[in-house]
Short mmCIF file of N, CA, C and O in Angstrom, two decimals:
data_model
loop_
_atom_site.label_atom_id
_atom_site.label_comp_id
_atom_site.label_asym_id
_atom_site.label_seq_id
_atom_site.Cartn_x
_atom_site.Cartn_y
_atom_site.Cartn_z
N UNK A 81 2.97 -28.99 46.55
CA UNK A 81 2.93 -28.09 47.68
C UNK A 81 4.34 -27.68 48.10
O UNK A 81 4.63 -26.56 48.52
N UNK A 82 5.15 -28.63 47.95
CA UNK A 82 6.45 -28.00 48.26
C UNK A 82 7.34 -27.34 47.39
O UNK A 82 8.35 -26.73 47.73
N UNK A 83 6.81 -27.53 46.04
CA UNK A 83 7.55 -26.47 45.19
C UNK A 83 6.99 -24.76 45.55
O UNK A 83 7.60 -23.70 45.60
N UNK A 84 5.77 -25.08 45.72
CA UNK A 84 5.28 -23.72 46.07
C UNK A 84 5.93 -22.78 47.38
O UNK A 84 6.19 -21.57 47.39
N UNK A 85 6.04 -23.53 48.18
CA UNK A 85 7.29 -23.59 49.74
C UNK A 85 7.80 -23.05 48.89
O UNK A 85 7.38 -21.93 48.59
N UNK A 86 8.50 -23.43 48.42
CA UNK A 86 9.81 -23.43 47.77
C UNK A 86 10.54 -21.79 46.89
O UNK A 86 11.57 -21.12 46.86
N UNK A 87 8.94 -21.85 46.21
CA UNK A 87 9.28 -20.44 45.66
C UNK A 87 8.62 -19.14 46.26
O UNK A 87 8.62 -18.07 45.66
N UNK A 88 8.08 -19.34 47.46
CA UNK A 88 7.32 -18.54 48.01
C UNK A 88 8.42 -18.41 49.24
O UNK A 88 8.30 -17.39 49.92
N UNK A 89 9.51 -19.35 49.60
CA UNK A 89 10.82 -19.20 50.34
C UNK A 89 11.93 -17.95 49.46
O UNK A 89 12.65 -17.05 49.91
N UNK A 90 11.70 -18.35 48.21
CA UNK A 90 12.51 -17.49 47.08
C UNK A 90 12.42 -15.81 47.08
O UNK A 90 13.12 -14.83 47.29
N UNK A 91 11.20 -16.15 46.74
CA UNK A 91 10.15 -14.60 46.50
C UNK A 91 10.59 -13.67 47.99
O UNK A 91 10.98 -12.50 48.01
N UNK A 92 10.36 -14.67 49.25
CA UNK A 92 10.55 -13.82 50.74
C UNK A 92 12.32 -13.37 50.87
O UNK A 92 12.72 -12.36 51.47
N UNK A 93 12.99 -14.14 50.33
CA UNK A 93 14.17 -14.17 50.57
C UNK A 93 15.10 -13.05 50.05
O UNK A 93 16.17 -12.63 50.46
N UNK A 94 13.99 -12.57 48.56
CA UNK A 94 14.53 -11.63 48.15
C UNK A 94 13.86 -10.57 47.91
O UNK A 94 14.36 -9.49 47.63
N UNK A 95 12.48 -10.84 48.00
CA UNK A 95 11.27 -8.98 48.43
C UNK A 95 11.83 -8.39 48.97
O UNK A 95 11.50 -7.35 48.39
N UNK A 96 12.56 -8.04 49.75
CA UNK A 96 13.67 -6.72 50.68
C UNK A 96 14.81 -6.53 50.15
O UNK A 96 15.31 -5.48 50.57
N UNK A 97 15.66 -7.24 49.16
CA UNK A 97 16.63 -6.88 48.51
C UNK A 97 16.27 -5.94 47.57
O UNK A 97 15.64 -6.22 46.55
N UNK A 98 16.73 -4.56 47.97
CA UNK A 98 16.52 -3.46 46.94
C UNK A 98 17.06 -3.37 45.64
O UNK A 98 16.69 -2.64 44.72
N UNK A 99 18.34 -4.52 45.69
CA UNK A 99 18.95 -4.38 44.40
C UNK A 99 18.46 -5.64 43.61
O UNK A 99 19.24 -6.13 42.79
N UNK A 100 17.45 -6.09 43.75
CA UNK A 100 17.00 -7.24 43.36
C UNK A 100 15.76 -6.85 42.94
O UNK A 100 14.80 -6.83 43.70
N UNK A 101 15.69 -6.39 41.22
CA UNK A 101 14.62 -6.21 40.37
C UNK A 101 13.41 -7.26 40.81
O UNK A 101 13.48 -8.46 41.10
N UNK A 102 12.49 -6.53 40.76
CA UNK A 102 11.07 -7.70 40.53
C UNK A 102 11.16 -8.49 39.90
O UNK A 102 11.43 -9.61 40.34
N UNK A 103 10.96 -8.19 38.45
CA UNK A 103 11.69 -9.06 37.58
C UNK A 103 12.38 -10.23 37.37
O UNK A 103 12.03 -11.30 36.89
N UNK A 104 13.64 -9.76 37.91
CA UNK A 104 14.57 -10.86 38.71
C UNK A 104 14.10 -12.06 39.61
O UNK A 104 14.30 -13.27 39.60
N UNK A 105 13.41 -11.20 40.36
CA UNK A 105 12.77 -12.06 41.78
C UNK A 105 11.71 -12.99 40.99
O UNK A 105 11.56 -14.12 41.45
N UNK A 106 11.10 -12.70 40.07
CA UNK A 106 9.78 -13.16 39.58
C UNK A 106 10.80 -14.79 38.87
O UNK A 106 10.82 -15.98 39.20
N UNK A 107 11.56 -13.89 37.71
CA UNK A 107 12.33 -15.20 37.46
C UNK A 107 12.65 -16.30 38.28
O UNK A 107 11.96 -17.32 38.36
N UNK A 108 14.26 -15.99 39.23
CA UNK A 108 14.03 -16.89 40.12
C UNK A 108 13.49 -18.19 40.67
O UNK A 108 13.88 -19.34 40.86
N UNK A 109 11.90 -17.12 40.94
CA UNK A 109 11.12 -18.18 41.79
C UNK A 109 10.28 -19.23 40.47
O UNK A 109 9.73 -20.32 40.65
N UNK A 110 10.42 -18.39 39.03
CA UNK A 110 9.86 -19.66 38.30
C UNK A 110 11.00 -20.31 38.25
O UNK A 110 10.67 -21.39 38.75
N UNK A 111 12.11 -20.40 37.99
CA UNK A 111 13.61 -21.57 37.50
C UNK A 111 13.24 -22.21 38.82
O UNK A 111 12.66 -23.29 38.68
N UNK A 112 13.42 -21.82 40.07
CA UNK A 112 13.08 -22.80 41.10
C UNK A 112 11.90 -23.73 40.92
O UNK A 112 12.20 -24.90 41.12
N UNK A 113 10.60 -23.50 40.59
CA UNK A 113 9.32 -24.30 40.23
C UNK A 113 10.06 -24.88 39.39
O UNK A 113 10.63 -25.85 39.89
N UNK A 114 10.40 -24.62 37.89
CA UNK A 114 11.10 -25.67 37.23
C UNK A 114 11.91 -26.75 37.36
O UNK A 114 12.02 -27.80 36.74
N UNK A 115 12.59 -26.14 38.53
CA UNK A 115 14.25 -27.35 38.80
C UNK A 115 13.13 -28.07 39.76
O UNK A 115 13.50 -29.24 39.72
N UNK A 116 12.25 -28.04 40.39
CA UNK A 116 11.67 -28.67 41.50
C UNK A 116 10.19 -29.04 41.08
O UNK A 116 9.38 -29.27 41.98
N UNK A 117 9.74 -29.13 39.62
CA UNK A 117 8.78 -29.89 39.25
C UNK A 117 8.63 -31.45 39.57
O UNK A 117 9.49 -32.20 39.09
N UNK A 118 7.89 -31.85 40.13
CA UNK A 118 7.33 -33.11 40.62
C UNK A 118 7.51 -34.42 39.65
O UNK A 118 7.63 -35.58 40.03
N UNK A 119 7.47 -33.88 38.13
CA UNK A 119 7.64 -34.93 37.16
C UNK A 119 8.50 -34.56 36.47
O UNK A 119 8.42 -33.40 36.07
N UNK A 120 9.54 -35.31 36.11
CA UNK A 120 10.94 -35.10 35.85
C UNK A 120 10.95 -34.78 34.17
O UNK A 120 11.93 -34.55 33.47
N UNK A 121 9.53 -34.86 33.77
CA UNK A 121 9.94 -34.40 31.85
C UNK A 121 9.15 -33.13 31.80
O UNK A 121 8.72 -32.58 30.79
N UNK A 122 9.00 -32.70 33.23
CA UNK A 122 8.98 -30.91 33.49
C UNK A 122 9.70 -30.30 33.57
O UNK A 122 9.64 -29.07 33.56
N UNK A 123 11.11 -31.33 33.72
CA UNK A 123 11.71 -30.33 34.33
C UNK A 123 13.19 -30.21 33.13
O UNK A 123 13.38 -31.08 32.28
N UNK A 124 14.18 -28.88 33.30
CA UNK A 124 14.81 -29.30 32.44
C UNK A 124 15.83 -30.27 31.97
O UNK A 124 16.48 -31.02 32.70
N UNK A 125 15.88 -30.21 31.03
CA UNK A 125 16.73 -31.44 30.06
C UNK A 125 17.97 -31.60 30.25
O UNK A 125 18.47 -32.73 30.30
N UNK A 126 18.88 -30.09 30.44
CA UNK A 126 20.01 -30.40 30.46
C UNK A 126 20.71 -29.06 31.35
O UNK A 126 19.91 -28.14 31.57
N UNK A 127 21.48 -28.95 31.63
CA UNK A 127 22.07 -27.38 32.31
C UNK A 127 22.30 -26.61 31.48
O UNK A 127 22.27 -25.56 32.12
N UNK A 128 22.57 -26.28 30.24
CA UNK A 128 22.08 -25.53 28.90
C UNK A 128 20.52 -24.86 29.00
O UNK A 128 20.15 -23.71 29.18
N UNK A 129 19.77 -26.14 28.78
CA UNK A 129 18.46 -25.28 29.44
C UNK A 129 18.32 -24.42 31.01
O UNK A 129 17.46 -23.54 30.98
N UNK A 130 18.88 -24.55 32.04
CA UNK A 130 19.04 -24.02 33.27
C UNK A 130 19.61 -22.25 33.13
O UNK A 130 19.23 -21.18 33.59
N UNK A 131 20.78 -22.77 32.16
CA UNK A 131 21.76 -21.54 31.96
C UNK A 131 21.07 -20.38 31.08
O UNK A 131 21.33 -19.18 31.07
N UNK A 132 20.18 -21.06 30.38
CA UNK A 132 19.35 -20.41 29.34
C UNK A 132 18.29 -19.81 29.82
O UNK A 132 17.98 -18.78 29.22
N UNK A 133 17.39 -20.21 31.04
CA UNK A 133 16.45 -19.20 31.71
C UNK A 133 16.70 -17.77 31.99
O UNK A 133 17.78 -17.23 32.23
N UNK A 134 15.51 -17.25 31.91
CA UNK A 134 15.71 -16.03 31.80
C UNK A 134 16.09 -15.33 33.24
O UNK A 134 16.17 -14.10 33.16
N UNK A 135 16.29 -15.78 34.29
CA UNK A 135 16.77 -15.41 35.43
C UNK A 135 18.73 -15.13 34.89
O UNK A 135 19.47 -14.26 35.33
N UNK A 136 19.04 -16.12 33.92
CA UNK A 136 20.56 -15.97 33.83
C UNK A 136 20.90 -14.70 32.78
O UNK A 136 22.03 -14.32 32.47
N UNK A 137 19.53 -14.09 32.29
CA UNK A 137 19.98 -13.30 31.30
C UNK A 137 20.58 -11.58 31.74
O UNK A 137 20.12 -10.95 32.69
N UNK A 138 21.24 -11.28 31.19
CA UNK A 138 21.79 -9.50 31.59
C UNK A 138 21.12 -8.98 31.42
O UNK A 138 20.99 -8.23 32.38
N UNK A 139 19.97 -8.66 30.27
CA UNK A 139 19.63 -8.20 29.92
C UNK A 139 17.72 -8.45 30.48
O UNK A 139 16.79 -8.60 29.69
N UNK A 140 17.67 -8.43 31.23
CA UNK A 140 16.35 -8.85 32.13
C UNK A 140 15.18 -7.76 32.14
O UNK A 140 15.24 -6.99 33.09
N UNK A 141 14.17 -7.57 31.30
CA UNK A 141 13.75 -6.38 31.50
C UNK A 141 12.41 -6.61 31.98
O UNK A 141 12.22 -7.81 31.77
N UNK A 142 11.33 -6.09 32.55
CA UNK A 142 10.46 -5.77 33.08
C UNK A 142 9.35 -5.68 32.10
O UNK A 142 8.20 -5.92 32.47
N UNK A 143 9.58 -5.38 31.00
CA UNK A 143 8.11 -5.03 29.88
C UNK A 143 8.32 -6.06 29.07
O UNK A 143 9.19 -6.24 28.21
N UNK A 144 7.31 -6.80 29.48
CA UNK A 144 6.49 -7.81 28.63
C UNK A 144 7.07 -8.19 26.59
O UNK A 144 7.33 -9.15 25.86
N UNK A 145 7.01 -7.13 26.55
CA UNK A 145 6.79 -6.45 25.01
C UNK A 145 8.38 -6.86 24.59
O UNK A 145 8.67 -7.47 23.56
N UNK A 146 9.30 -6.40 25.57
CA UNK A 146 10.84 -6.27 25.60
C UNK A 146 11.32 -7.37 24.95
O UNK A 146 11.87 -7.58 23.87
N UNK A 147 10.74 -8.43 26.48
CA UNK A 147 10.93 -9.69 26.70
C UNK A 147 10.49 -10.61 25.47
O UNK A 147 11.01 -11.72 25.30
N UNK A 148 9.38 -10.02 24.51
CA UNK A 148 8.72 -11.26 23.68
C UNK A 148 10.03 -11.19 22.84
O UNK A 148 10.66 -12.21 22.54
N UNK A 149 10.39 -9.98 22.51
CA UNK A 149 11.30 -9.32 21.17
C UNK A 149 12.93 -10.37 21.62
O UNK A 149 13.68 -10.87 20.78
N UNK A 150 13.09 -10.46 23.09
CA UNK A 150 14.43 -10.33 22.97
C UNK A 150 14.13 -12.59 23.14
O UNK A 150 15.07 -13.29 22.75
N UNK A 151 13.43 -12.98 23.45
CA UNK A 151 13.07 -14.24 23.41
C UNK A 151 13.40 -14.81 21.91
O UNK A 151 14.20 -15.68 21.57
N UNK A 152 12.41 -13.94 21.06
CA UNK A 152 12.65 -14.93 19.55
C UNK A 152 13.60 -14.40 19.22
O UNK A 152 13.76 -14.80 18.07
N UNK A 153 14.83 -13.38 19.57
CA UNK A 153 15.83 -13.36 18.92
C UNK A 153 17.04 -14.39 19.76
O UNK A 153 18.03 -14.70 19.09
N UNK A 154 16.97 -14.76 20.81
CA UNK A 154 18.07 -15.91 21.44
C UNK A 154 17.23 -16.90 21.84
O UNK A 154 16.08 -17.11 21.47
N UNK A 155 17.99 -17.56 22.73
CA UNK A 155 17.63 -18.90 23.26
C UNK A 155 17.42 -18.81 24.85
O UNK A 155 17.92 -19.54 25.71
N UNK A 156 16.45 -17.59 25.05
CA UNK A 156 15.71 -17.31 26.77
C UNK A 156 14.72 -17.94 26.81
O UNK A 156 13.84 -17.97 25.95
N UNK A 157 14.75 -18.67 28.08
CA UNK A 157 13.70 -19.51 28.35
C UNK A 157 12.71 -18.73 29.53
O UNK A 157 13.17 -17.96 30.37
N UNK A 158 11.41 -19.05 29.41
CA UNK A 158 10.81 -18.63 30.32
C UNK A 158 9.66 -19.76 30.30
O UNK A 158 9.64 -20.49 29.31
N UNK A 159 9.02 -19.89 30.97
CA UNK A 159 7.79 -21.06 31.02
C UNK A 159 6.75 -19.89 31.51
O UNK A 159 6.01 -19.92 32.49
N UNK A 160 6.82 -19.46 31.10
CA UNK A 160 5.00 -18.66 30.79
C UNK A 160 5.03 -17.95 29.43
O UNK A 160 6.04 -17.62 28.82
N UNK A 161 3.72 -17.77 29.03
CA UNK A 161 3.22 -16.95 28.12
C UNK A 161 3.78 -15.34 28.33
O UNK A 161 3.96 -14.86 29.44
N UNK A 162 4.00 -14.70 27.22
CA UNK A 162 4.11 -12.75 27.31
C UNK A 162 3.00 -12.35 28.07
O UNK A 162 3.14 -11.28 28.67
N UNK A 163 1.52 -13.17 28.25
CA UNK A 163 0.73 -12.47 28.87
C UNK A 163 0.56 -12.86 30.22
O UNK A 163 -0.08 -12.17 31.02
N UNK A 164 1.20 -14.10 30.55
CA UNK A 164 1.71 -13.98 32.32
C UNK A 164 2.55 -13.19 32.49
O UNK A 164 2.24 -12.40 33.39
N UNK A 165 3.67 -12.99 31.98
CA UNK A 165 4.88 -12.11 32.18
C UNK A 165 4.49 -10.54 32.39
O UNK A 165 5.04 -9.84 33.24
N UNK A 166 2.89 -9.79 31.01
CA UNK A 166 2.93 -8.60 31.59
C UNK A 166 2.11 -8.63 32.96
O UNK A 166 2.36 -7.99 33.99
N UNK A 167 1.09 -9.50 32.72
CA UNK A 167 0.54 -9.62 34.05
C UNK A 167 1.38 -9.51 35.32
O UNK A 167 1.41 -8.51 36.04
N UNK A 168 2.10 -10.72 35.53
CA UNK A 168 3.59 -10.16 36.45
C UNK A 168 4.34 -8.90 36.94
O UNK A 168 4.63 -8.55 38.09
N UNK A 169 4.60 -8.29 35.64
CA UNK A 169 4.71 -7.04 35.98
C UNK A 169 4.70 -6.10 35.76
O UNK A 169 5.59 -5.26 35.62
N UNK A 170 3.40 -6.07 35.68
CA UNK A 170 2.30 -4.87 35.47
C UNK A 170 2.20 -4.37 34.24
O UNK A 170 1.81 -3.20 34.30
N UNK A 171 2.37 -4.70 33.28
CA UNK A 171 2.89 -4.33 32.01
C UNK A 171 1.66 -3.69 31.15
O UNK A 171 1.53 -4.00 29.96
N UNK A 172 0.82 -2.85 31.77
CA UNK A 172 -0.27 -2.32 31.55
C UNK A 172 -0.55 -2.28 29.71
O UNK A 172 -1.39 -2.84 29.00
N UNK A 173 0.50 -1.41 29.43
CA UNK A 173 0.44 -1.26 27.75
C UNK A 173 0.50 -2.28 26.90
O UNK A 173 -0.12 -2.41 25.84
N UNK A 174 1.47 -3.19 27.50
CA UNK A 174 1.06 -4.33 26.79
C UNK A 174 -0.08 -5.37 26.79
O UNK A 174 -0.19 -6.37 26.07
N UNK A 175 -0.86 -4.92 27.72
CA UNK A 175 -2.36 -5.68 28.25
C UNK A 175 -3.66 -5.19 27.05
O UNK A 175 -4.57 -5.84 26.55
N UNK A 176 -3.17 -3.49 26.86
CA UNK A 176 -3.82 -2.98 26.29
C UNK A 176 -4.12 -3.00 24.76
O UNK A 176 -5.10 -2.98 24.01
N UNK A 177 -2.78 -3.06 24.69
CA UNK A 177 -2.33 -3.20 23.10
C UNK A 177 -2.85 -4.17 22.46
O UNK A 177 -3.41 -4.20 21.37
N UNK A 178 -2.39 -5.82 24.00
CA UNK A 178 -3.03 -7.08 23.23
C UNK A 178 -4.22 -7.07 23.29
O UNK A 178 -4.72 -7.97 22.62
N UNK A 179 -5.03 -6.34 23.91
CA UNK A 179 -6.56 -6.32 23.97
C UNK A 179 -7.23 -5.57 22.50
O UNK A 179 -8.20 -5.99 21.87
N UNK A 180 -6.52 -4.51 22.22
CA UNK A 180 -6.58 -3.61 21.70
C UNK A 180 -6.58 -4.64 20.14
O UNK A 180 -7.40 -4.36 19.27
N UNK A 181 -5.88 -5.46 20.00
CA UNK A 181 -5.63 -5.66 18.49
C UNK A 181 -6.44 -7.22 19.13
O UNK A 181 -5.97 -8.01 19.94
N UNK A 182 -8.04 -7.28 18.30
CA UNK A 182 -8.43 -8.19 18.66
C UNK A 182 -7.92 -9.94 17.60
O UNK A 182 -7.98 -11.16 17.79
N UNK A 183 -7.58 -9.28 16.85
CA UNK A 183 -6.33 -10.14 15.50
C UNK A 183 -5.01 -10.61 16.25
O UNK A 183 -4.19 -11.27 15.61
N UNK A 184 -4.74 -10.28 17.71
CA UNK A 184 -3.36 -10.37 18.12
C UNK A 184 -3.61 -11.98 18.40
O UNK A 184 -4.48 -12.59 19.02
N UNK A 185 -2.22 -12.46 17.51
CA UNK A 185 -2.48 -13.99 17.32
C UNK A 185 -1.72 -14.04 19.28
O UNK A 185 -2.09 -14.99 19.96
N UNK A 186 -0.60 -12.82 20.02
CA UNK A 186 -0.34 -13.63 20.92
C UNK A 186 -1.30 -13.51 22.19
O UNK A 186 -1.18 -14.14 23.25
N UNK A 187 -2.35 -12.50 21.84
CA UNK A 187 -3.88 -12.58 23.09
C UNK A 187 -4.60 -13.51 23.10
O UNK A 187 -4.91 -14.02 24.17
N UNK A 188 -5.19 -14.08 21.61
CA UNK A 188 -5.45 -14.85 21.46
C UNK A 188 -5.11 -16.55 22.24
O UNK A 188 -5.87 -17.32 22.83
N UNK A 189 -3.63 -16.66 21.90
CA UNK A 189 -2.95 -17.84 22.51
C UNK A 189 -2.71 -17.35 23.68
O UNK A 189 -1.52 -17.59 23.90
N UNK A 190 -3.18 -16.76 24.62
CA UNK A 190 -2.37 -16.73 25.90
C UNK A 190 -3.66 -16.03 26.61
O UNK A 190 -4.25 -16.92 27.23
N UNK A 191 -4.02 -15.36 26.69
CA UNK A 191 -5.39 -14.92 27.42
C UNK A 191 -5.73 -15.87 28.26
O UNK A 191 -5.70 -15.62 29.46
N UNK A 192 -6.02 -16.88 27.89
CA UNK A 192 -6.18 -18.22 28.60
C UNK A 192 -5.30 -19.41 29.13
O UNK A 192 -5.65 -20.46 29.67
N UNK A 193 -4.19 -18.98 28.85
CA UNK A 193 -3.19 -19.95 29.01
C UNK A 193 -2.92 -20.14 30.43
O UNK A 193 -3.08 -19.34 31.35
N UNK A 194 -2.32 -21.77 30.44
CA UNK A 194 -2.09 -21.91 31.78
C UNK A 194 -0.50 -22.64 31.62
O UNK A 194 -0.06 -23.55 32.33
N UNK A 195 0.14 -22.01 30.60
CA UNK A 195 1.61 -21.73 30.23
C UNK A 195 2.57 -21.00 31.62
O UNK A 195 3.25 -19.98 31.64
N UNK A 196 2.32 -21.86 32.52
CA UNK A 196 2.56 -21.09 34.07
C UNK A 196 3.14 -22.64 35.00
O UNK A 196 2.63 -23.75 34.82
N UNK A 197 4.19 -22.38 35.88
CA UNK A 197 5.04 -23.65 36.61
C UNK A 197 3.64 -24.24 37.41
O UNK A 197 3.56 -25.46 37.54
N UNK A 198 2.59 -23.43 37.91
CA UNK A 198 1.32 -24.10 38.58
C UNK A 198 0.11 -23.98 37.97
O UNK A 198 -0.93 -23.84 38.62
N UNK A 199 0.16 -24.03 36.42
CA UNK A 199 -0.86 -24.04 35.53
C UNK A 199 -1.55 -22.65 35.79
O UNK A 199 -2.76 -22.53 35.59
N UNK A 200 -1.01 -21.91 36.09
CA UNK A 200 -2.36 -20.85 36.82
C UNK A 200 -2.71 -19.60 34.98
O UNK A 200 -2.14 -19.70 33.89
N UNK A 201 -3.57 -18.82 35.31
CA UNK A 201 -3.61 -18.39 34.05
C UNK A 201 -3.23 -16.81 34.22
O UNK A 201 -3.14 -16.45 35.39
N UNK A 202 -3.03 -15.93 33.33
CA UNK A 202 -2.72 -14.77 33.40
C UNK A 202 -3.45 -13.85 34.34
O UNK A 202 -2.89 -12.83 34.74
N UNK A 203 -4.73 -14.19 34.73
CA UNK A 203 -5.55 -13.18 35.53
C UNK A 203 -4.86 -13.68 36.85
O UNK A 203 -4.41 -12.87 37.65
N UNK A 204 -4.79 -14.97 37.04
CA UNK A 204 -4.24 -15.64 38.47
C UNK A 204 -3.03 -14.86 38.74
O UNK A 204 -2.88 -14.29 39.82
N UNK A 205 -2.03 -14.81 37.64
CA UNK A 205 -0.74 -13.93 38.23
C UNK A 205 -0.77 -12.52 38.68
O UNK A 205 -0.20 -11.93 39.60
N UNK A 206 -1.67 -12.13 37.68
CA UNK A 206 -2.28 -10.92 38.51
C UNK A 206 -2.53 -10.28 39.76
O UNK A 206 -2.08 -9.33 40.41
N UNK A 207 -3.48 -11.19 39.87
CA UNK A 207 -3.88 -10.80 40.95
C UNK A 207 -3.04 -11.34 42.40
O UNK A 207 -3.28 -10.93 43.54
N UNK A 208 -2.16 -12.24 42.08
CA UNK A 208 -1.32 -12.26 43.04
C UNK A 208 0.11 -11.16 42.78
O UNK A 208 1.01 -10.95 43.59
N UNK A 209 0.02 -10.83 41.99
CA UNK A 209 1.19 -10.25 41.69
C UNK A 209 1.09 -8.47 42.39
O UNK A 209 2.03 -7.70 42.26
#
């Protein structure tokens, strides 16, 4: 309950900062759930992993699709699935696409996933999102 405080303190702190991508904000408040997971082999390993979340990256983009591409080419961390992330933010085409290709090994693995800092699953981010 208090990690949730915690990132729901995050999220408020920076919803009115105009120069503060969604995106951004979305990150954030997961590295915070992370650094403030309840069981300590949740959380990360070393400040390498910290530095490596995708809140620290320049290159921070908003489409789902972006994000899978620019993930397996470095070492960005995110603790959700591509299909929390388009869910997150809004990433319509990529909802479609993965729906669309019923062979998509990453709809498949993630449709259901609860690859999320409060287990929640892709429809959950949704609809809060």
């Amino acid at each position: 309950e208090n990690v949730a405080e915690a990132m729901h303190d995050v999220e408020s702190s920076l919803q009115f900062d105009v120069e503060v991508q969604y995106c951004r904000r979305f990150a954030a408040c997961e590295l915070v759930g992370w650094l403030l997971q309840p069981n300590p082999s949740q959380r990360p390993k070393n400040f390498a992993d910290v530095m490596n979340h995708a809140f620290f990256c320049s290159t921070l983009k908003p489409s789902a699709r972006e994000q899978i591409s620019t993930t397996k080419e470095s070492s960005i961390i995110w603790h959700m699935s591509p299909m929390h992330r388009a869910a997150a933010f809004g990433d319509i085409e990529f909802l479609k696409t993965s729906i669309q290709e019923e062979s998509s090994l990453v709809f498949r693995q993630t449709i259901n996933s609860t690859k999320h800092v409060f287990g929640k699953t892709p429809l959950h981010v949704a609809v809060e999102s």
